[in-house]
mmCIF file of C-alpha atoms and ligand atoms in Angstrom:
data_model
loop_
_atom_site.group_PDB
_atom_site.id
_atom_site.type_symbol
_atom_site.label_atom_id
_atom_site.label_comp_id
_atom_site.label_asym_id
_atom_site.label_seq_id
_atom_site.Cartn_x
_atom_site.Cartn_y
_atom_site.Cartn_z
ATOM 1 C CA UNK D 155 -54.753 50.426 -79.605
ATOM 2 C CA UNK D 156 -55.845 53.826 -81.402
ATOM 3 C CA UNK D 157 -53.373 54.942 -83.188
ATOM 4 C CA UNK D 158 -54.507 58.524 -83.721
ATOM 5 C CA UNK D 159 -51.955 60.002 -80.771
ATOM 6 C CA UNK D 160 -49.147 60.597 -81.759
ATOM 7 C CA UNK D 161 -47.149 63.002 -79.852
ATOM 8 C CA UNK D 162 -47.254 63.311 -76.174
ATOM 9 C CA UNK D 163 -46.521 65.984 -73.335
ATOM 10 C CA UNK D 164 -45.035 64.779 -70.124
ATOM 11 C CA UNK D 165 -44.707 67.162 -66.888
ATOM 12 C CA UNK D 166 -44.368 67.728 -63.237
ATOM 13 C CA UNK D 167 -46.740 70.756 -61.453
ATOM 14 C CA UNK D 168 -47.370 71.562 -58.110
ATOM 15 C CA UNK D 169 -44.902 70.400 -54.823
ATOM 16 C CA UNK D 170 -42.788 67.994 -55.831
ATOM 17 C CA UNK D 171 -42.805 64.809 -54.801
ATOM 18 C CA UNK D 172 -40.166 62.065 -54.674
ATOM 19 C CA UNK D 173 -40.574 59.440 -57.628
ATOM 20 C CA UNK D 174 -41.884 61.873 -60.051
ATOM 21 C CA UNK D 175 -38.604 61.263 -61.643
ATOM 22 C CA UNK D 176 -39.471 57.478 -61.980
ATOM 23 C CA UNK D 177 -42.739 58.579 -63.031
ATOM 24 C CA UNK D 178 -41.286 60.817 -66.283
ATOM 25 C CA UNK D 179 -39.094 58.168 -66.512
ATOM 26 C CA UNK D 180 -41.516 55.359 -66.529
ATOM 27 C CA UNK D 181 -43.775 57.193 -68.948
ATOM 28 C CA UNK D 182 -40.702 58.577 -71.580
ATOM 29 C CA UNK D 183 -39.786 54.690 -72.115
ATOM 30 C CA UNK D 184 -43.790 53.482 -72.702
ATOM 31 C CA UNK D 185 -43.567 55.999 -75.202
ATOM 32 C CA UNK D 186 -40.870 55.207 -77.183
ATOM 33 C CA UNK D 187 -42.293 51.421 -76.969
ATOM 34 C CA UNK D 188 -45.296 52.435 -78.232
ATOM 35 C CA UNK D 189 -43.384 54.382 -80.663
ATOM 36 C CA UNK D 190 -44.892 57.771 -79.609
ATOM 37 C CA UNK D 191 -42.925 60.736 -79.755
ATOM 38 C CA UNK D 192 -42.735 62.360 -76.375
ATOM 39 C CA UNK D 193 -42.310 65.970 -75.408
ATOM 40 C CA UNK D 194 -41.058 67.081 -72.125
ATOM 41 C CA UNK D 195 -42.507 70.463 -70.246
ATOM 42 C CA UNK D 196 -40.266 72.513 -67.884
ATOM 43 C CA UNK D 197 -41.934 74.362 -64.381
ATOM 44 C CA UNK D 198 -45.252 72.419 -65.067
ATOM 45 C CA UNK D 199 -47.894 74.966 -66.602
ATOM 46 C CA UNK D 200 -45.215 78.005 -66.273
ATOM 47 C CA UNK D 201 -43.383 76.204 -68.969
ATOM 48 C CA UNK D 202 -46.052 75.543 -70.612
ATOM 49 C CA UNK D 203 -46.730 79.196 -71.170
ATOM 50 C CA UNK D 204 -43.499 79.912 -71.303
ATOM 51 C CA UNK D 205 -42.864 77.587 -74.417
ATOM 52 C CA UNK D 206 -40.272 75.633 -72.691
ATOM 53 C CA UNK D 207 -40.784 72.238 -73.576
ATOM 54 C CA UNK D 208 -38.199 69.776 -75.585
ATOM 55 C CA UNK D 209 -38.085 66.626 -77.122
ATOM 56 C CA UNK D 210 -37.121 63.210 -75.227
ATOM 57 C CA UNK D 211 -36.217 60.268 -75.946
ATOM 58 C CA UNK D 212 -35.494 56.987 -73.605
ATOM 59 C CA UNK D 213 -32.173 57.953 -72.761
ATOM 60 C CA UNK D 214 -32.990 61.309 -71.712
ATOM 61 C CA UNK D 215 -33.998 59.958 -68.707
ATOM 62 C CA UNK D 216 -31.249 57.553 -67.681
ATOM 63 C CA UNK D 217 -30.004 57.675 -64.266
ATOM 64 C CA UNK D 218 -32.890 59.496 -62.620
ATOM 65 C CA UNK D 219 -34.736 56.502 -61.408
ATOM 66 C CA UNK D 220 -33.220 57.184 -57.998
ATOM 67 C CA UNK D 221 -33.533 60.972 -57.569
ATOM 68 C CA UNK D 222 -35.617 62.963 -55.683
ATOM 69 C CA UNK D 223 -36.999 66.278 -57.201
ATOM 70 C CA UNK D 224 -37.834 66.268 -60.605
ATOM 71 C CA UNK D 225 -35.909 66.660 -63.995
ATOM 72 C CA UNK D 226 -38.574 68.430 -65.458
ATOM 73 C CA UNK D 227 -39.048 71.179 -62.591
ATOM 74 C CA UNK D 228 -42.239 71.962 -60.891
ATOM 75 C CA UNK D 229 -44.109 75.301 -60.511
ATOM 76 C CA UNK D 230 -47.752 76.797 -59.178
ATOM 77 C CA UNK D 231 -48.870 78.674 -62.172
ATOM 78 C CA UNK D 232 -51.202 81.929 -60.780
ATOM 79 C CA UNK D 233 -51.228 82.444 -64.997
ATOM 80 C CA UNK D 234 -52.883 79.597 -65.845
ATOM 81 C CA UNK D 235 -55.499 79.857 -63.562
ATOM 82 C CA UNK D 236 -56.502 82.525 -66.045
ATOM 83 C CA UNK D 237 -58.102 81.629 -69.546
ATOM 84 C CA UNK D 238 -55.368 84.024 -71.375
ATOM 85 C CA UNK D 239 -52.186 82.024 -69.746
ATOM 86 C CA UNK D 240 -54.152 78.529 -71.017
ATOM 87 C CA UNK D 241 -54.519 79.766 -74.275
ATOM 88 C CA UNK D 242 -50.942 80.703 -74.392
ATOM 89 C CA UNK D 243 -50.366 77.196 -73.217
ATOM 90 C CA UNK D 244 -52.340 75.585 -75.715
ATOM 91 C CA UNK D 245 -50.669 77.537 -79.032
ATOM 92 C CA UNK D 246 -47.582 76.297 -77.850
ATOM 93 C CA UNK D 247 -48.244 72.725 -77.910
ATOM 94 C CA UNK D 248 -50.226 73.070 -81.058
ATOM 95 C CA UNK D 249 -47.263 74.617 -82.699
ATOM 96 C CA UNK D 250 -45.334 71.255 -81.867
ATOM 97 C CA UNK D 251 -48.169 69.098 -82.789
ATOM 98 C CA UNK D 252 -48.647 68.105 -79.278
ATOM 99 C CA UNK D 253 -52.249 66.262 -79.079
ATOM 100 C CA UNK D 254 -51.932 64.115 -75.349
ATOM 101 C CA UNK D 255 -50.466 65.261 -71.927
ATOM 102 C CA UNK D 256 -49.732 63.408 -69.101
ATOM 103 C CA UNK D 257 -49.108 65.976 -65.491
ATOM 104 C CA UNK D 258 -47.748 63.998 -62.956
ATOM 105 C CA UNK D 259 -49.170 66.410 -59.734
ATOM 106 C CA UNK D 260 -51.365 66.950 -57.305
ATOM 107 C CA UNK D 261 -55.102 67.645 -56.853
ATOM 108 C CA UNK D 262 -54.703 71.156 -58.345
ATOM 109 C CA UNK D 263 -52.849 70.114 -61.199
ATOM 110 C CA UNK D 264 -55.788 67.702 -61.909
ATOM 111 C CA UNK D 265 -58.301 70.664 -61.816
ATOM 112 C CA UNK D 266 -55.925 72.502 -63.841
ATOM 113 C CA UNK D 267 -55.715 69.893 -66.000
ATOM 114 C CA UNK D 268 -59.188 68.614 -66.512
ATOM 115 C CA UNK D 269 -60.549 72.349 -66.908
ATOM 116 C CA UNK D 270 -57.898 72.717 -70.144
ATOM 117 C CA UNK D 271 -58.964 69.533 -71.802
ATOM 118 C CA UNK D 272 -62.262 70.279 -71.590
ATOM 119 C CA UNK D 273 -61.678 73.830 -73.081
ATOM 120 C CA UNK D 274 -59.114 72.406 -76.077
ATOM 121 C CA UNK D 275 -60.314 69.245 -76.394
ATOM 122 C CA UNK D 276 -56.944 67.639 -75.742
ATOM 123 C CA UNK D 277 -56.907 63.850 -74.158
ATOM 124 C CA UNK D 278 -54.727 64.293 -70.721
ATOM 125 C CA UNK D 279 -54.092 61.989 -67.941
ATOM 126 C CA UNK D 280 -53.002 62.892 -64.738
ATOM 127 C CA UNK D 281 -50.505 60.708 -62.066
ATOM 128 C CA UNK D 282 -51.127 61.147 -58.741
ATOM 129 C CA UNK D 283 -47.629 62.910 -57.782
ATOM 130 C CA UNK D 284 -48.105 64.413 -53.924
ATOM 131 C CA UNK D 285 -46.765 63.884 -50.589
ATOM 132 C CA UNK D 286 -50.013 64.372 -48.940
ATOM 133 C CA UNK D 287 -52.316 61.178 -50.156
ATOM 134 C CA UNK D 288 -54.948 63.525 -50.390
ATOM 135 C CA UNK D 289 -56.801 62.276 -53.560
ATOM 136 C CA UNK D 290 -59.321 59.880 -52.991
ATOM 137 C CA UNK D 291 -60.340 57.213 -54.932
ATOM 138 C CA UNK D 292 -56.815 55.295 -54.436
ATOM 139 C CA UNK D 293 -54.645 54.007 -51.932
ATOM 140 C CA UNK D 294 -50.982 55.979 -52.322
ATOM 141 C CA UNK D 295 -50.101 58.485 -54.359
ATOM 142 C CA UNK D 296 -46.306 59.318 -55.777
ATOM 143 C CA UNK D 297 -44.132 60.615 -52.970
ATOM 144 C CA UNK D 298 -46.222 59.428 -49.904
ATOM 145 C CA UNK D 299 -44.256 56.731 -48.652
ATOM 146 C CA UNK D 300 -40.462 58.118 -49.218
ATOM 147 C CA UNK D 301 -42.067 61.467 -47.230
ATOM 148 C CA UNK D 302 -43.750 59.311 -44.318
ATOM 149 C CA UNK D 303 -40.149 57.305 -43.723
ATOM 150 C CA UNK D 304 -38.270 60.493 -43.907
ATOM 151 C CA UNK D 305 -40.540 61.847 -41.195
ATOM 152 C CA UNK D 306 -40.366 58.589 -38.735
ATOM 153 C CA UNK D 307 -36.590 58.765 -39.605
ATOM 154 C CA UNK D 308 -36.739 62.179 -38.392
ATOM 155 C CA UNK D 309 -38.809 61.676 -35.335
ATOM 156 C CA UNK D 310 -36.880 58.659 -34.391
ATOM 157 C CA UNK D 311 -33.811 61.106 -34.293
ATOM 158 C CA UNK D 312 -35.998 63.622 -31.946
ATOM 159 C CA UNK D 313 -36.883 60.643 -29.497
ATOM 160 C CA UNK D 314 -33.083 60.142 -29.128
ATOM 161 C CA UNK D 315 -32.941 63.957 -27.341
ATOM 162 C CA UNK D 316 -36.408 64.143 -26.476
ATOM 163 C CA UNK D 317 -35.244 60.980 -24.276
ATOM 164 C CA UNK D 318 -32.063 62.179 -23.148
ATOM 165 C CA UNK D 319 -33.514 65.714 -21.714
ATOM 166 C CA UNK D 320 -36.953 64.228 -20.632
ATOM 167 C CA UNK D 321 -39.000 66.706 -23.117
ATOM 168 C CA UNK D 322 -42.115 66.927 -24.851
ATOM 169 C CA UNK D 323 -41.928 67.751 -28.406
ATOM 170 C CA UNK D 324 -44.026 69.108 -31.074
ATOM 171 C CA UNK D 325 -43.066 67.854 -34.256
ATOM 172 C CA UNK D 326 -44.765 69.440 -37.335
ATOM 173 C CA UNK D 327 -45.410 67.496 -40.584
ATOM 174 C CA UNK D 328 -46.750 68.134 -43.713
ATOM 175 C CA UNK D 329 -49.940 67.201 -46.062
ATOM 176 C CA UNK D 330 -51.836 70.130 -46.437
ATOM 177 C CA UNK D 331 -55.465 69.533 -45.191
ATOM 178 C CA UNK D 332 -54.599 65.877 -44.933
ATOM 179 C CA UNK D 333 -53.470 63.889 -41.758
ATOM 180 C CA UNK D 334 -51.986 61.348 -43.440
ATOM 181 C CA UNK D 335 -48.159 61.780 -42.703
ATOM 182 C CA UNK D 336 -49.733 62.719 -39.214
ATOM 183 C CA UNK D 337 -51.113 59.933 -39.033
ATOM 184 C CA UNK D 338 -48.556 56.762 -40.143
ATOM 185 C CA UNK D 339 -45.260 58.635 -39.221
ATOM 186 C CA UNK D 340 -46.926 59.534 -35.838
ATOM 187 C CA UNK D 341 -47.672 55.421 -35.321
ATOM 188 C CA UNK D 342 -44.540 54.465 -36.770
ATOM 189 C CA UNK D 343 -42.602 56.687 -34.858
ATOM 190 C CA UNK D 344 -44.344 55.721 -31.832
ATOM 191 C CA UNK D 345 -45.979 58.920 -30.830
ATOM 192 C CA UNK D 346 -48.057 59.703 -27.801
ATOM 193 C CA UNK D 347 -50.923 61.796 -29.752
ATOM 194 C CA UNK D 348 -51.363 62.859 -33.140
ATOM 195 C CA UNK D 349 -53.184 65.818 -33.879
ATOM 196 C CA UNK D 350 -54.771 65.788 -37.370
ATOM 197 C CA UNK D 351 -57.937 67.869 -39.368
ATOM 198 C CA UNK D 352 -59.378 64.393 -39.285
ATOM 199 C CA UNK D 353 -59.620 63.376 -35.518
ATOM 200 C CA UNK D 354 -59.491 66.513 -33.920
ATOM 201 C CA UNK D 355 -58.080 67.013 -30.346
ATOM 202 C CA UNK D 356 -58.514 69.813 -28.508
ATOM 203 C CA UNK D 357 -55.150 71.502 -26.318
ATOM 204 C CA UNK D 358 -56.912 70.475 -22.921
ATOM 205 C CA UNK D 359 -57.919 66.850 -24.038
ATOM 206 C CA UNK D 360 -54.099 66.212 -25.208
ATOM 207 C CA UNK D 361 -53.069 67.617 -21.694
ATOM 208 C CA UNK D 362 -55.080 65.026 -19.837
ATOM 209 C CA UNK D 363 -53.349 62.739 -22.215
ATOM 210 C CA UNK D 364 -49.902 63.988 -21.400
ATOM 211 C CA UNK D 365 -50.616 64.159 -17.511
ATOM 212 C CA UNK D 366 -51.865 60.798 -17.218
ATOM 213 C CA UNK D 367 -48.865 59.475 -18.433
ATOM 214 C CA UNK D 368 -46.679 61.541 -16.362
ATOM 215 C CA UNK D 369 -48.169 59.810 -13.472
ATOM 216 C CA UNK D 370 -47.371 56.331 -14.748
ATOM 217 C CA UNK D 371 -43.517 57.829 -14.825
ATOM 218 C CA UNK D 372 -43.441 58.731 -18.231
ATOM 219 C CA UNK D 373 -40.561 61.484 -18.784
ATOM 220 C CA UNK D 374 -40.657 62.705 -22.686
ATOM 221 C CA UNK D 375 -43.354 62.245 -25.116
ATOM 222 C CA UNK D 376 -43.704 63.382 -28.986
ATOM 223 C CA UNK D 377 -46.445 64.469 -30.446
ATOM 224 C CA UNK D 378 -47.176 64.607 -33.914
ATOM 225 C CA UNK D 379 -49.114 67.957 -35.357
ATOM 226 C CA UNK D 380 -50.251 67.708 -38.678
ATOM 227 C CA UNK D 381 -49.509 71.535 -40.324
ATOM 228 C CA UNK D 382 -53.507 70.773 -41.444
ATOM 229 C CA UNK D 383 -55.288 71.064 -38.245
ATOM 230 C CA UNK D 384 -57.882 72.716 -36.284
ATOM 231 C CA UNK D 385 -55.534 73.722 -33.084
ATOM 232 C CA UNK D 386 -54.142 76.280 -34.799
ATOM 233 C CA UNK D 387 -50.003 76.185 -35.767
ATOM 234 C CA UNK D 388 -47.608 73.724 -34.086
ATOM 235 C CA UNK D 389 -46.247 77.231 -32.581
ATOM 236 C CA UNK D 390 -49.265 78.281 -30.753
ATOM 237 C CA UNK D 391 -50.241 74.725 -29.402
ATOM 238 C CA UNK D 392 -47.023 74.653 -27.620
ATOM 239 C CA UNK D 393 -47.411 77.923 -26.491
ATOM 240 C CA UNK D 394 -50.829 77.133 -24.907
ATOM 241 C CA UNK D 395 -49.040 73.671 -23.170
ATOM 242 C CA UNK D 396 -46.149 76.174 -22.516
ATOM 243 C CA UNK D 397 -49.100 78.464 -20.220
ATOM 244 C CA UNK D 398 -51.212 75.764 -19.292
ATOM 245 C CA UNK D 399 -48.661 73.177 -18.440
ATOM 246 C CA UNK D 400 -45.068 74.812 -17.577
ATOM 247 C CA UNK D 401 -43.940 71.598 -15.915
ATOM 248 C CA UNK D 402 -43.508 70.215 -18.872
ATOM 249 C CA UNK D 403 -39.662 71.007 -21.119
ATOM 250 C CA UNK D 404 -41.808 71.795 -24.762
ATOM 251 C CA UNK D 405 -39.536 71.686 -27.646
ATOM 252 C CA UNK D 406 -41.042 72.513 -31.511
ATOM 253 C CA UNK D 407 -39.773 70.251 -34.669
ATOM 254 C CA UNK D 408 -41.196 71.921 -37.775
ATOM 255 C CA UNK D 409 -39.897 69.082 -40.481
ATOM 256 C CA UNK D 410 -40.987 71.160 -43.454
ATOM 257 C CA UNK D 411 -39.610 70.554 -47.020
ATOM 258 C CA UNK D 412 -37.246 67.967 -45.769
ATOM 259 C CA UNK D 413 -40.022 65.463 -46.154
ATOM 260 C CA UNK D 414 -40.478 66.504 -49.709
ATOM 261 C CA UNK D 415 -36.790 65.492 -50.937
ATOM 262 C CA UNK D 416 -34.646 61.971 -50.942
ATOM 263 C CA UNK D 417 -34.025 59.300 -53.270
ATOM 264 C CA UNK D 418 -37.951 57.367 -53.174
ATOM 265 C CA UNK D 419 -38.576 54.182 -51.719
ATOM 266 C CA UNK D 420 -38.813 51.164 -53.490
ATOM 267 C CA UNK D 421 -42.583 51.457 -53.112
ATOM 268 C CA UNK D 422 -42.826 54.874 -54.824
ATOM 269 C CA UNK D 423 -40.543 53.679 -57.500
ATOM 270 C CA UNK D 424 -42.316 50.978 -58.382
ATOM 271 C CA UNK D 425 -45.548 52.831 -57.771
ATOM 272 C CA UNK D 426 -44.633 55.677 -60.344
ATOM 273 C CA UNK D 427 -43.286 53.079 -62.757
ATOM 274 C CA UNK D 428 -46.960 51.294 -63.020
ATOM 275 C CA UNK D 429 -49.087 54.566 -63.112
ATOM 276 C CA UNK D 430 -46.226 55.470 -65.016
ATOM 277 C CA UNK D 431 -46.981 52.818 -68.101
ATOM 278 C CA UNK D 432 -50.649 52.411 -67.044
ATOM 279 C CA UNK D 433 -51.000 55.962 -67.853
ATOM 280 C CA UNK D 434 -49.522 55.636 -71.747
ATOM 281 C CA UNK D 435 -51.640 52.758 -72.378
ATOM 282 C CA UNK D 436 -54.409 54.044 -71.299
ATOM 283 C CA UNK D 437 -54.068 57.234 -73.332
ATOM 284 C CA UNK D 438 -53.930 55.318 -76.281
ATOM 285 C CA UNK D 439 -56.882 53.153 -75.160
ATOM 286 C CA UNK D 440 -58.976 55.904 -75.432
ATOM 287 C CA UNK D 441 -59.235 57.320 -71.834
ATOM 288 C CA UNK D 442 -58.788 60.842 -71.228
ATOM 289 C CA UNK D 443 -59.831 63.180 -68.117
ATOM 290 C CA UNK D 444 -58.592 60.974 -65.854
ATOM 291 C CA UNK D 445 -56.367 60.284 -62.635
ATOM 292 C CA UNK D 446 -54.895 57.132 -62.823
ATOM 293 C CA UNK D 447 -54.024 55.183 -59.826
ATOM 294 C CA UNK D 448 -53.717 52.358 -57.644
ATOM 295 C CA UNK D 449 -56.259 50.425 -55.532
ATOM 296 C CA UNK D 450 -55.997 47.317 -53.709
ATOM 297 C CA UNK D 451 -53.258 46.538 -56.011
ATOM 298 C CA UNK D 452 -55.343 47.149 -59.473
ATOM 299 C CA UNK D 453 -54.750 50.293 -61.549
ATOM 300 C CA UNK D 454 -57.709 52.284 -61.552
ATOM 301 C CA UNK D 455 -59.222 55.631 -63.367
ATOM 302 C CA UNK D 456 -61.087 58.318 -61.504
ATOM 303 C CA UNK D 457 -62.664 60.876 -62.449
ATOM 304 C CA UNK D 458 -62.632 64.553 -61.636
ATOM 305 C CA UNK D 459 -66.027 64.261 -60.358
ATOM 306 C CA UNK D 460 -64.631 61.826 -57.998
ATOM 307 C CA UNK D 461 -61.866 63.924 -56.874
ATOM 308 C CA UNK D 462 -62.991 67.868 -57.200
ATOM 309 C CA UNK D 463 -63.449 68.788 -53.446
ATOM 310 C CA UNK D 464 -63.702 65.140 -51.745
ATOM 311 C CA UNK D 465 -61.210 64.307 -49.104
ATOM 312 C CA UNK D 466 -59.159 60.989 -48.711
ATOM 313 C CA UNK D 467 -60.199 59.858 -45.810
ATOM 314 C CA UNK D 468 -58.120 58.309 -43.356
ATOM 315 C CA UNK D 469 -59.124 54.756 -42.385
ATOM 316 C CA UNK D 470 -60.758 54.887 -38.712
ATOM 317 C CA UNK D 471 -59.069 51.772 -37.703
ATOM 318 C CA UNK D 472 -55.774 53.428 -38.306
ATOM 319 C CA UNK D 473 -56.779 56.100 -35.918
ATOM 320 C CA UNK D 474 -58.484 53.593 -33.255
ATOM 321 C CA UNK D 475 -54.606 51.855 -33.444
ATOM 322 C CA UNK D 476 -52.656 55.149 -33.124
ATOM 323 C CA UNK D 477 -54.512 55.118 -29.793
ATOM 324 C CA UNK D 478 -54.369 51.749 -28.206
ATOM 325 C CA UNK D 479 -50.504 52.065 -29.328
ATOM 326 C CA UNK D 480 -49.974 55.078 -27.748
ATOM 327 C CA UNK D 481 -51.646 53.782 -24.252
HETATM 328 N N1 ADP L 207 -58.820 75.830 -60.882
HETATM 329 C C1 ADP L 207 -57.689 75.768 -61.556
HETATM 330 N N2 ADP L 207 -57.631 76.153 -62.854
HETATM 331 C C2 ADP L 207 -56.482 76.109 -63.551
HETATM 332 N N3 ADP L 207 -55.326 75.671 -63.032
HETATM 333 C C3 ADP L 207 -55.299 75.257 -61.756
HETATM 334 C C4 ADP L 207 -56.484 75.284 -60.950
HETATM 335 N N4 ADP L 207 -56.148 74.818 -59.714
HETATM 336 C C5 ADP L 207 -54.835 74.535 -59.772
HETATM 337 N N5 ADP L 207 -54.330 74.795 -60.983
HETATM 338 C C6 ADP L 207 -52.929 74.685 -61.422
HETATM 339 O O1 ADP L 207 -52.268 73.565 -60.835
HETATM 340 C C7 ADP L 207 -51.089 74.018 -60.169
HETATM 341 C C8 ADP L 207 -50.687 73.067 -59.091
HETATM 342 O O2 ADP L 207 -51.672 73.020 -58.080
HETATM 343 P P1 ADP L 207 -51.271 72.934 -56.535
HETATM 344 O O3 ADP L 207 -52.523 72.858 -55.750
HETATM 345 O O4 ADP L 207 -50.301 74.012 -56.219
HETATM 346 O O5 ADP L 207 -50.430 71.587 -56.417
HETATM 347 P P2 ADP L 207 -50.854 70.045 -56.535
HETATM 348 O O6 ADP L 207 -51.185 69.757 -57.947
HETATM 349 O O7 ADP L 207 -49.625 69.341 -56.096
HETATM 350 O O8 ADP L 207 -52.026 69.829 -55.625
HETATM 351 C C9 ADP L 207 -51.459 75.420 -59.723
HETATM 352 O O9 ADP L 207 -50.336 76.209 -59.425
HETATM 353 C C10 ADP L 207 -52.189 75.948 -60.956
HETATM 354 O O10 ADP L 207 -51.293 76.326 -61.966
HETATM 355 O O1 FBP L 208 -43.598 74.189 -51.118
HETATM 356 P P1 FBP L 208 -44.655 75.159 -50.720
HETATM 357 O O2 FBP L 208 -45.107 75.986 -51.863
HETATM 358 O O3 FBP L 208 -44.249 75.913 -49.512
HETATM 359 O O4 FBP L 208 -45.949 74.326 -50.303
HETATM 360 C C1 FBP L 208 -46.061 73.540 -49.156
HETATM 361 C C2 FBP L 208 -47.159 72.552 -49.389
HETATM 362 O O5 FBP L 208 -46.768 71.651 -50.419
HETATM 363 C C3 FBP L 208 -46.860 70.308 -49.959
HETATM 364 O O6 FBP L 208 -45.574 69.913 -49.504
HETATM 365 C C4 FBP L 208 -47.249 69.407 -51.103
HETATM 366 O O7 FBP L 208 -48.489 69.833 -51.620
HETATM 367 P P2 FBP L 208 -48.891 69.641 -53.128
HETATM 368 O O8 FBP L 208 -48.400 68.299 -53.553
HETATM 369 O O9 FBP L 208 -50.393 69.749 -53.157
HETATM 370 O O10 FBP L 208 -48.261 70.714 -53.928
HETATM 371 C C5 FBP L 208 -47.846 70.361 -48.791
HETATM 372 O O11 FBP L 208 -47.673 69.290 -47.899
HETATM 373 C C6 FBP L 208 -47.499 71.701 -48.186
HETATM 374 O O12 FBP L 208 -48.592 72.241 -47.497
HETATM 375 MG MG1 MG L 209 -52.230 69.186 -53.577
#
């Protein structure tokens, strides 16, 4: 292993995501096995201008392995979209000696990311850390799974009343431009349509959907609405069923940043705790510019190229069995 890193940045930027504190966590205790001295940044590239970064150590993150949020805070930075607030950003790590940095974020904090290194010349890595799954290349990222049980949890709840009062509810989820909470928590949670930027459905074809089980006696149906898609906002869908269809009871569930908290799942743990590791070694392998992550159950290294602008597409299968489930 090189040994010409030495002291290495860790931080969390963009939405949080649960296991982002396994993630810090995971990559604070590679470093002190590797004997690396490891840095921690507060409000991801705010506190980066802002200077506010301290030193860990291993047992500065004991007891987080189970939290949701982040230790470390999280931020969108509008300043260092700008080459002044990067600059700022880089004089402050230089002043600690800082010559690595590992972002556990999203697709922006990539960009963010890969556009700095190039400009300083600073080795980074970044962890996939993002409820949506919207980076391609791998199969989960950070936060995913914990989100998509906390939304079939939540549905599960609104089939209870939905049930009870023979309704048809709209239940909003997150992911951006991505369907994939849509998607899983919508077949999990036994929905009777999904509506998602990647298999779009018109207000009229879910109404033919909705009637045709009506006359085969069905009395309350969810539907899942991705916050993503082309139908315009969960509010105005209903509103259209509301004109179109006033037979049915329409109810709206927006889930919102409810799906972003919560202890993680196993899965994410263990998931941040790989990329976690994976991400220190390879930093001191001699990779750089890269998102780490996992496919079919081998780490893997991506490249901006790879990422910048490309969707994660869902799998079409999934989407042919939302269907034949929801017959
Ligand atoms: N083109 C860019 N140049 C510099 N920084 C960027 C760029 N795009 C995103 N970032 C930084 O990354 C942060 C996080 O990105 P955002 O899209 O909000 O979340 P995520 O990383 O979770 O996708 C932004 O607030 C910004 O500071
Ligand atoms: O918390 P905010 O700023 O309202 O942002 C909401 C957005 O953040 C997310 O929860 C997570 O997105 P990122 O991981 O890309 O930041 C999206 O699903 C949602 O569209
Ligand atoms: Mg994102």
């Amino acid at each position: 292993m090189s040994t010409e890193i030495k002291n290495i940045a860790v931080f969390t930027s963009g939405g949080d995501a649960p296991g982002m504190n396994a993630g810090i966590r995971a990559v604070v205790r590679a470093c002190v096995y590797y004997k690396k001295n490891i840095f921690g940044v507060y409000r991801g590239y705010e506190g980066m201008i802002d200077n506010d970064i301290v030193k860990l150590d291993a047992r500065s993150v004991s007891n987080i392995i189970q939290r949701g949020g982040t230790i470390l805070k999280s931020a969108r930075s509008e300043e260092f979209k700008t080459k002044e607030g990067r600059k700022k950003a880089y004089e402050n790590l230089k002043s600690r000696d800082i010559d690595a940095l590992i972002a556990i974020g999203g697709n922006g904090t990539f960009t963010g990311l890969h556009y700095f290194g190039q400009e300083y010349d600073i080795p980074t890595i970044c962890l996939p850390g993002t409820i949506d799954n919207d980076l391609p290349g791998m199969d989960y990222t950070i936060g995913y799974d914990t989100a998509t049980n906390t939304a079939v949890e939540a549905i599960d709840k609104i089939r209870d009343t939905a049930l009870s009062h023979n309704r048809l509810f709209f239940i909003e989820v997150m992911g951006r431009h991505s369907g994939y909470i849509a998607l899983n928590s919508g077949i999990a949670g036994g929905a009777v349509a999904i509506m998602m930027p990647e298999d779009s459905m018109t207000v009229d074809e879910l109404l033919v959907k909705l009637d045709a089980g009506a006359e085969k006696n069905k009395k309350s149906s969810l539907v899942v609405v991705a916050e993503g898609g082309q139908e315009g906002t969960v509010w105005e869908i209903a509103e259209q069923v509301k004109k179109k269809a006033p037979y049915y009871d329409t109810k709206v569930t927006i889930l919102g940043h409810l799906q972003r908290g919560g202890a993680p799942s196993y899965f994410d743990r263990v998931l941040a705790g790989r990329l976690g590791v994976g991400a220190v070694e390879a930093l001191l392998d001699g990779k750089r510019d890269v998102m780490i992550g996992i496919k079919d159950n081998k780490l893997v290294f991506i490249d901006f190229e790879q990422i910048d602008n490309k969707r994660h597409e869902v799998d079409p299968e999934a989407v042919k069995l939302a269907k034949i489930l929801a017959i």
